[in-house]
Short mmCIF file of C-alpha atoms in Angstrom, two decimals:
data_model
loop_
_atom_site.label_atom_id
_atom_site.label_comp_id
_atom_site.label_asym_id
_atom_site.label_seq_id
_atom_site.Cartn_x
_atom_site.Cartn_y
_atom_site.Cartn_z
CA UNK B 1 9.17 20.52 13.78
CA UNK B 2 7.02 18.80 10.47
CA UNK B 3 6.48 14.83 10.96
CA UNK B 4 6.93 13.64 8.08
CA UNK B 5 7.10 9.94 6.11
CA UNK B 6 8.44 9.35 3.09
CA UNK B 7 6.49 5.90 1.16
CA UNK B 8 7.95 3.71 -1.32
CA UNK B 9 5.47 1.07 -3.12
CA UNK B 10 7.09 -1.26 -5.03
CA UNK B 11 4.90 -4.09 -7.67
CA UNK B 12 3.81 -4.79 -10.19
CA UNK B 13 1.73 -4.30 -13.29
CA UNK B 14 -2.02 -5.53 -12.99
CA UNK B 15 -2.06 -5.41 -8.70
CA UNK B 16 -3.37 -1.08 -8.67
CA UNK B 17 -0.74 0.37 -7.18
CA UNK B 18 -1.04 3.25 -8.41
CA UNK B 19 -4.35 3.32 -7.31
CA UNK B 20 -3.10 1.57 -4.00
CA UNK B 21 -0.69 5.02 -3.64
CA UNK B 22 -4.34 7.05 -4.37
CA UNK B 23 -6.35 5.27 -1.40
CA UNK B 24 -3.86 6.13 1.07
CA UNK B 25 -3.11 9.90 0.08
CA UNK B 26 -6.49 11.14 0.06
CA UNK B 27 -7.17 8.94 2.63
CA UNK B 28 -4.79 11.12 4.96
CA UNK B 29 -5.53 14.55 3.08
CA UNK B 30 -9.91 13.34 4.24
CA UNK B 31 -8.17 12.87 7.96
CA UNK B 32 -6.80 16.12 8.13
CA UNK B 33 -2.63 15.56 7.03
CA UNK B 34 -0.96 16.40 3.43
CA UNK B 35 -0.19 14.46 1.09
CA UNK B 36 1.44 14.20 -2.85
CA UNK B 37 1.19 10.98 -5.13
CA UNK B 38 3.92 10.45 -7.59
CA UNK B 39 3.65 7.80 -9.96
CA UNK B 40 6.12 6.06 -11.62
CA UNK B 41 6.39 3.31 -14.81
CA UNK B 42 7.69 1.40 -17.71
CA UNK B 43 6.40 -0.36 -19.46
CA UNK B 44 2.24 -0.02 -18.59
CA UNK B 45 1.69 -3.71 -18.68
CA UNK B 46 0.86 -6.98 -16.56
CA UNK B 47 3.51 -8.23 -14.79
CA UNK B 48 6.06 -5.22 -15.11
CA UNK B 49 7.52 -3.35 -12.44
CA UNK B 50 5.82 -0.42 -10.78
CA UNK B 51 6.75 1.55 -8.75
CA UNK B 52 5.13 5.05 -6.66
CA UNK B 53 5.84 7.12 -3.92
CA UNK B 54 3.60 8.64 -1.52
CA UNK B 55 4.31 12.03 1.03
CA UNK B 56 3.20 12.44 3.58
CA UNK B 57 2.89 15.64 6.32
CA UNK B 58 1.34 17.50 8.80
CA UNK B 59 3.30 20.46 6.85
CA UNK B 60 2.82 22.02 3.05
CA UNK B 61 4.93 19.51 0.45
CA UNK B 62 6.97 21.24 -1.76
CA UNK B 63 9.44 18.48 -2.87
CA UNK B 64 8.58 16.35 -5.95
CA UNK B 65 9.83 13.15 -7.79
CA UNK B 66 11.48 9.84 -6.33
CA UNK B 67 11.64 8.62 -2.74
CA UNK B 68 14.85 7.73 -2.64
CA UNK B 69 15.38 7.47 1.86
CA UNK B 70 11.74 6.16 2.61
CA UNK B 71 10.09 5.80 6.34
CA UNK B 72 8.22 3.35 4.71
CA UNK B 73 8.50 0.79 2.26
CA UNK B 74 5.43 -1.47 1.09
CA UNK B 75 5.76 -4.23 -0.81
CA UNK B 76 3.19 -6.18 -3.31
CA UNK B 77 4.70 -8.89 -5.10
CA UNK B 78 6.99 -11.26 -3.35
CA UNK B 79 8.38 -11.42 -7.27
CA UNK B 80 9.60 -7.58 -6.64
CA UNK B 81 12.12 -9.28 -3.86
CA UNK B 82 12.79 -12.47 -6.00
CA UNK B 83 12.93 -11.82 -9.49
CA UNK B 84 13.94 -8.86 -9.12
CA UNK B 85 10.85 -6.67 -10.45
CA UNK B 86 11.41 -3.05 -9.02
CA UNK B 87 13.12 0.08 -10.16
CA UNK B 88 15.25 0.24 -7.10
CA UNK B 89 16.99 -2.67 -6.24
CA UNK B 90 17.24 -4.61 -3.67
CA UNK B 91 13.68 -3.12 -2.17
CA UNK B 92 14.92 -1.58 0.71
CA UNK B 93 17.58 0.63 -0.54
CA UNK B 94 17.84 3.77 1.16
CA UNK B 95 14.86 2.40 4.10
CA UNK B 96 15.92 4.96 6.98
CA UNK B 97 16.81 3.52 10.17
CA UNK B 98 13.94 1.80 12.12
CA UNK B 99 12.16 1.91 8.72
CA UNK B 100 8.87 -0.35 8.12
CA UNK B 101 8.55 -3.09 5.49
CA UNK B 102 5.42 -4.48 4.50
CA UNK B 103 5.71 -7.61 2.58
CA UNK B 104 2.22 -8.92 1.32
CA UNK B 105 3.73 -12.12 1.48
CA UNK B 106 1.73 -15.38 3.23
CA UNK B 107 4.50 -15.94 6.27
CA UNK B 108 8.28 -15.26 6.26
CA UNK B 109 10.42 -14.90 3.52
CA UNK B 110 14.10 -16.26 2.77
CA UNK B 111 15.77 -13.31 2.21
CA UNK B 112 19.37 -13.60 0.72
CA UNK B 113 21.56 -13.27 4.17
CA UNK B 114 23.11 -10.00 3.23
CA UNK B 115 19.70 -8.45 2.75
CA UNK B 116 18.41 -10.04 5.89
CA UNK B 117 21.94 -9.28 8.36
CA UNK B 118 21.14 -5.31 6.59
CA UNK B 119 17.64 -5.33 7.58
CA UNK B 120 18.67 -6.11 10.64
CA UNK B 121 21.73 -3.65 11.35
CA UNK B 122 19.14 -1.28 10.25
CA UNK B 123 16.53 -2.34 13.18
CA UNK B 124 13.86 -2.84 9.43
CA UNK B 125 10.47 -3.53 10.67
CA UNK B 126 9.47 -6.70 8.54
CA UNK B 127 5.44 -7.51 9.00
CA UNK B 128 4.77 -10.34 6.17
CA UNK B 129 0.89 -9.59 5.37
CA UNK B 130 -1.04 -12.50 3.33
CA UNK B 131 -2.98 -9.37 1.09
CA UNK B 132 -3.81 -11.33 -2.13
CA UNK B 133 -5.55 -13.63 0.41
CA UNK B 134 -7.61 -11.62 2.13
CA UNK B 135 -8.71 -9.98 -0.98
CA UNK B 136 -9.60 -14.05 -2.29
CA UNK B 137 -11.33 -14.39 0.33
CA UNK B 138 -13.58 -10.90 1.41
CA UNK B 139 -13.58 -9.70 -2.61
CA UNK B 140 -13.96 -12.96 -4.26
CA UNK B 141 -10.52 -11.77 -6.84
CA UNK B 142 -7.30 -10.61 -6.46
CA UNK B 143 -7.60 -7.59 -7.47
CA UNK B 144 -8.17 -5.89 -3.98
CA UNK B 145 -4.99 -6.75 -3.10
CA UNK B 146 -3.52 -3.25 -3.06
CA UNK B 147 -6.62 -1.90 -0.58
CA UNK B 148 -5.99 -4.39 2.21
CA UNK B 149 -2.45 -3.32 2.40
CA UNK B 150 -3.43 0.47 2.47
CA UNK B 151 -5.74 -0.69 5.44
CA UNK B 152 -2.43 -2.97 7.04
CA UNK B 153 -0.34 0.63 6.57
CA UNK B 154 -2.55 2.84 7.41
CA UNK B 155 -3.46 0.39 11.04
CA UNK B 156 0.22 0.23 11.57
CA UNK B 157 1.02 4.01 11.49
CA UNK B 158 -2.26 5.33 12.19
CA UNK B 159 -1.63 8.43 9.52
CA UNK B 160 -5.33 8.48 8.77
CA UNK B 161 -8.55 6.82 10.24
CA UNK B 162 -10.72 4.02 8.49
CA UNK B 163 -13.69 6.87 8.07
CA UNK B 164 -11.26 8.67 6.12
CA UNK B 165 -9.93 5.62 4.09
CA UNK B 166 -14.09 4.31 3.89
CA UNK B 167 -14.14 7.52 1.94
CA UNK B 168 -10.86 7.75 -0.04
CA UNK B 169 -12.67 4.21 -1.83
CA UNK B 170 -15.84 6.37 -2.36
CA UNK B 171 -14.04 9.13 -4.02
CA UNK B 172 -12.21 6.62 -6.30
CA UNK B 173 -14.57 4.76 -7.72
CA UNK B 174 -17.23 7.53 -8.09
CA UNK B 175 -14.63 9.17 -9.92
CA UNK B 176 -14.26 13.10 -7.97
CA UNK B 177 -11.34 14.86 -8.91
CA UNK B 178 -9.03 11.83 -10.07
CA UNK B 179 -6.38 11.56 -12.72
CA UNK B 180 -5.15 8.42 -14.07
CA UNK B 181 -2.81 7.38 -16.86
CA UNK B 182 -4.43 5.35 -19.46
CA UNK B 183 -3.19 2.06 -17.57
CA UNK B 184 -4.51 2.71 -14.26
CA UNK B 185 -7.88 3.48 -15.63
CA UNK B 186 -7.72 0.58 -17.46
CA UNK B 187 -7.07 -1.17 -15.22
CA UNK B 188 -9.89 0.73 -12.58
CA UNK B 189 -11.96 -0.53 -15.46
CA UNK B 190 -11.17 -3.98 -15.68
CA UNK B 191 -11.87 -3.89 -11.50
CA UNK B 192 -15.60 -2.44 -12.18
CA UNK B 193 -16.47 -4.98 -14.58
CA UNK B 194 -16.09 -7.49 -11.89
CA UNK B 195 -19.09 -6.43 -10.28
CA UNK B 196 -22.44 -5.70 -10.77
CA UNK B 197 -23.05 -2.45 -9.62
CA UNK B 198 -20.84 -0.06 -8.90
CA UNK B 199 -21.71 0.48 -4.63
CA UNK B 200 -21.01 -3.88 -4.59
CA UNK B 201 -17.50 -2.31 -5.99
CA UNK B 202 -17.29 -0.03 -3.52
CA UNK B 203 -18.89 -2.12 -0.21
CA UNK B 204 -16.52 -4.98 -1.28
CA UNK B 205 -13.05 -2.53 -1.15
CA UNK B 206 -13.98 -0.84 1.72
CA UNK B 207 -14.48 -4.52 3.23
CA UNK B 208 -11.25 -5.41 2.12
CA UNK B 209 -9.55 -2.52 3.85
CA UNK B 210 -10.83 -3.18 7.04
CA UNK B 211 -10.45 -6.03 7.20
CA UNK B 212 -6.45 -5.52 5.97
CA UNK B 213 -6.69 -2.74 8.97
CA UNK B 214 -8.41 -5.11 11.94
CA UNK B 215 -5.48 -7.61 11.04
CA UNK B 216 -3.09 -5.51 12.20
CA UNK B 217 -4.95 -4.86 15.45
CA UNK B 218 -5.69 -8.41 15.84
CA UNK B 219 -1.87 -9.14 15.06
CA UNK B 220 -0.59 -6.08 17.47
CA UNK B 221 0.98 -4.00 14.61
CA UNK B 222 -1.12 -1.00 15.20
CA UNK B 223 -0.53 2.31 16.52
CA UNK B 224 -1.45 2.96 20.17
CA UNK B 225 -4.33 5.22 18.94
CA UNK B 226 -5.90 2.55 16.00
CA UNK B 227 -8.36 0.45 17.34
CA UNK B 228 -9.86 -2.73 16.39
CA UNK B 229 -13.39 -1.38 13.65
CA UNK B 230 -16.03 -3.04 12.14
CA UNK B 231 -16.86 -5.09 9.67
CA UNK B 232 -19.67 -4.71 6.99
CA UNK B 233 -21.94 -6.95 7.81
CA UNK B 234 -22.56 -8.10 3.96
CA UNK B 235 -18.49 -8.99 3.96
CA UNK B 236 -18.54 -10.81 7.12
CA UNK B 237 -15.71 -13.36 6.96
#
């Protein structure tokens, strides 16, 4: 039987939600799996809701469209939950039993009692992960929040490898075969201008992904097969 994972990512404009989904999907393919993505925008502007859907399998994938019943949800910004900045509400709508919710926040959030109860009934595994803090600490900017989240979910699920994630970042910023929307291309341009050289951009993003990966390992969240990886010397903190 095919192994399939459906992942729904939700955040706000300017966080690189679609870029993050590209990185994870490419890393799965780099590691020998199959993956597709479907981005969903409203108005392409900062702080507007953005969703992106990633399908992962060990067999060819033919489905398209949004993911209604995900195995994994990734929340890039707390306002997706607190302000309803999402096209899918509540944020855990359709999450399968024993599913995973990875939430970018410095600690546990005070969810509404009905939300907490429904997540408990689904036996959801909630991971509160300080992705933005890690991005600031490692890369000196919050624009790599998406990279921290991709490293963390890669370790939690074991769907890819650290080497495959490294290569996905290089492919992304060296422009190998990526077709992006105007908004996503503009965000990539903003990220590139933050660095003097493209290699510095790649190194910092790889460092943040590795920090996210190791955070999952250090906190006992990682899949059994996943081991801690070495952080780049230049980015060690």
